mmCIF file of C-alpha atoms in Angstrom:
data_model
loop_
_atom_site.group_PDB
_atom_site.id
_atom_site.type_symbol
_atom_site.label_atom_id
_atom_site.label_comp_id
_atom_site.label_asym_id
_atom_site.label_seq_id
_atom_site.Cartn_x
_atom_site.Cartn_y
_atom_site.Cartn_z
ATOM 1 C CA CYS A 1 -10.030 -7.670 8.232
ATOM 2 C CA PHE A 2 -7.233 -9.316 6.891
ATOM 3 C CA SER A 3 -6.739 -12.871 8.373
ATOM 4 C CA PHE A 4 -4.713 -16.160 7.390
ATOM 5 C CA TRP A 5 -2.926 -18.955 9.005
ATOM 6 C CA PHE A 6 0.944 -19.494 9.222
ATOM 7 C CA ALA A 7 3.137 -22.133 9.949
ATOM 8 C CA ALA A 8 7.551 -20.956 10.179
ATOM 9 C CA PHE A 9 9.855 -23.267 9.093
ATOM 10 C CA GLY A 10 14.091 -22.568 10.072
ATOM 11 C CA ALA A 11 15.567 -20.092 11.883
ATOM 12 C CA GLY A 12 17.056 -16.737 11.846
ATOM 13 C CA GLU A 13 16.761 -12.745 12.298
ATOM 14 C CA SER A 14 16.304 -12.580 7.935
ATOM 15 C CA THR A 15 13.597 -14.757 7.745
ATOM 16 C CA THR A 16 10.445 -12.596 7.915
ATOM 17 C CA LEU A 17 6.527 -12.274 6.839
ATOM 18 C CA LYS A 18 5.298 -8.591 6.026
ATOM 19 C CA ILE A 19 1.805 -7.737 4.682
ATOM 20 C CA TYR A 20 1.830 -4.477 2.947
ATOM 21 C CA ARG A 21 -1.327 -2.227 1.459
ATOM 22 C CA ARG A 22 -1.477 -0.526 -1.855
ATOM 23 C CA GLU A 23 -3.983 1.663 -2.989
ATOM 24 C CA ALA A 24 -4.929 0.627 -6.643
ATOM 25 C CA SER A 25 -5.198 2.862 -9.287
ATOM 26 C CA ARG A 26 -5.124 2.656 -13.624
ATOM 27 C CA ASN A 27 -2.101 5.043 -13.605
ATOM 28 C CA ASP A 28 -0.086 4.144 -10.702
ATOM 29 C CA ASP A 29 2.502 1.254 -10.166
ATOM 30 C CA ALA A 30 0.674 -1.346 -8.431
ATOM 31 C CA ASP A 31 2.292 -3.949 -9.927
ATOM 32 C CA LYS A 32 5.994 -2.611 -8.908
ATOM 33 C CA ASP A 33 8.199 -4.399 -6.307
ATOM 34 C CA ILE A 34 7.761 -2.933 -2.347
ATOM 35 C CA ASP A 35 10.218 -0.594 -1.444
ATOM 36 C CA GLU A 36 12.074 -1.051 1.616
ATOM 37 C CA ASN A 37 10.856 2.455 2.480
ATOM 38 C CA GLU A 38 7.154 1.156 2.679
ATOM 39 C CA PHE A 39 5.599 0.717 5.534
ATOM 40 C CA PRO A 40 3.868 -2.908 6.605
ATOM 41 C CA LEU A 41 1.026 -3.542 8.323
ATOM 42 C CA TRP A 42 1.654 -6.599 9.694
ATOM 43 C CA GLU A 43 5.876 -8.074 10.176
ATOM 44 C CA LEU A 44 6.728 -11.163 12.031
ATOM 45 C CA ASN A 45 10.242 -12.136 12.476
ATOM 46 C CA ALA A 46 10.523 -16.634 12.753
ATOM 47 C CA ALA A 47 13.562 -15.765 14.848
ATOM 48 C CA ASP A 48 10.869 -15.238 17.563
ATOM 49 C CA LEU A 49 9.644 -18.198 17.273
ATOM 50 C CA ASP A 50 10.045 -21.802 18.020
ATOM 51 C CA THR A 51 10.288 -23.747 14.401
ATOM 52 C CA ALA A 52 11.835 -27.130 15.451
ATOM 53 C CA ARG A 53 8.381 -28.406 15.038
ATOM 54 C CA PRO A 54 6.325 -25.518 13.221
ATOM 55 C CA ASP A 55 2.725 -25.207 14.086
ATOM 56 C CA TRP A 56 -0.188 -23.621 12.373
ATOM 57 C CA MET A 57 -0.703 -19.965 13.839
ATOM 58 C CA PRO A 58 -3.622 -17.830 13.195
ATOM 59 C CA ALA A 59 -2.859 -13.882 12.047
ATOM 60 C CA GLN A 60 -5.157 -10.778 11.493
ATOM 61 C CA VAL A 61 -4.867 -6.864 10.309
ATOM 62 C CA THR A 62 -7.104 -4.560 10.202
ATOM 63 C CA VAL A 63 -6.736 -3.276 5.900
ATOM 64 C CA ASP A 64 -8.376 -0.382 5.259
ATOM 65 C CA SER A 65 -10.683 -1.546 1.565
ATOM 66 C CA ARG A 66 -12.577 1.706 1.397
ATOM 67 C CA LYS A 67 -11.055 2.042 -1.992
ATOM 68 C CA ASP A 68 -9.420 -0.209 -4.075
ATOM 69 C CA MET A 69 -6.572 -1.516 -3.033
ATOM 70 C CA ARG A 70 -3.982 -4.393 -3.481
ATOM 71 C CA LEU A 71 -1.938 -6.135 -0.528
ATOM 72 C CA PHE A 72 1.374 -7.882 -0.886
ATOM 73 C CA ILE A 73 2.572 -10.981 1.305
ATOM 74 C CA VAL A 74 5.891 -10.725 1.345
ATOM 75 C CA GLY A 75 8.337 -13.268 2.704
ATOM 76 C CA GLN A 76 12.563 -13.154 2.999
ATOM 77 C CA ALA A 77 14.622 -15.761 4.360
ATOM 78 C CA SER A 78 18.069 -17.348 3.747
ATOM 79 C CA ASN A 79 17.011 -20.697 5.976
ATOM 80 C CA GLY A 80 13.652 -21.348 5.775
ATOM 81 C CA GLY A 81 10.638 -19.368 5.244
ATOM 82 C CA PHE A 82 6.477 -19.706 5.717
ATOM 83 C CA ALA A 83 3.746 -21.560 4.820
ATOM 84 C CA ILE A 84 0.171 -19.717 4.621
ATOM 85 C CA ASP A 85 -3.030 -20.925 3.991
ATOM 86 C CA GLN A 86 -6.617 -19.900 4.591
ATOM 87 C CA ILE A 87 -6.380 -16.334 3.551
ATOM 88 C CA THR A 88 -9.450 -14.634 3.666
ATOM 89 C CA LEU A 89 -10.416 -10.858 3.859
ATOM 90 C CA THR A 90 -13.881 -9.560 5.809
ATOM 91 C CA LYS A 91 -15.793 -6.390 6.977
ATOM 92 C CA GLY A 92 -14.694 -4.930 9.933
ATOM 93 C CA ASN A 93 -11.808 -4.260 12.462
ATOM 94 C CA CYS A 94 -9.725 -7.210 14.139
ATOM 95 C CA ARG A 95 -6.917 -6.471 16.358
ATOM 96 C CA ILE A 96 -3.232 -7.573 14.993
ATOM 97 C CA ARG A 97 -2.998 -11.118 15.755
ATOM 98 C CA PRO A 98 0.099 -12.061 17.304
ATOM 99 C CA GLU A 99 0.676 -9.141 18.973
ATOM 100 C CA ASP A 100 4.403 -8.686 18.337
ATOM 101 C CA ALA A 101 3.277 -8.302 14.134
ATOM 102 C CA ASP A 102 2.648 -4.835 14.950
ATOM 103 C CA PRO A 103 5.060 -3.077 12.701
ATOM 104 C CA ARG A 104 4.142 0.294 14.956
ATOM 105 C CA ASN A 105 5.978 -1.847 17.954
ATOM 106 C CA LYS A 106 9.576 -2.034 16.594
ATOM 107 C CA PRO A 107 12.550 -0.023 16.007
ATOM 108 C CA ARG A 108 12.793 1.533 12.223
ATOM 109 C CA ASN A 109 16.516 1.699 10.500
#
């Protein structure tokens, strides 16, 4: 379970935070930039949040860690951003928090 706390600042449809998982091996391009076609494990848009007075909120998502891997935290903002703190990785599954950060429930382009 990958968990962290975050606070969102600013607003707008373009202010997003995403978590990606990529398997790591010596022969691949694990350090290359995230491709927009890669599917995130977790995705949140600040337009859905009250960012006038940002509060710290808990977040978590299950991550398959049976193989070596890398996690990428990718933020994008034109007006605002995110602060992240208390990042932990623990054994076991966990439900996605907040629930609306589940990318499987969002339409894809």
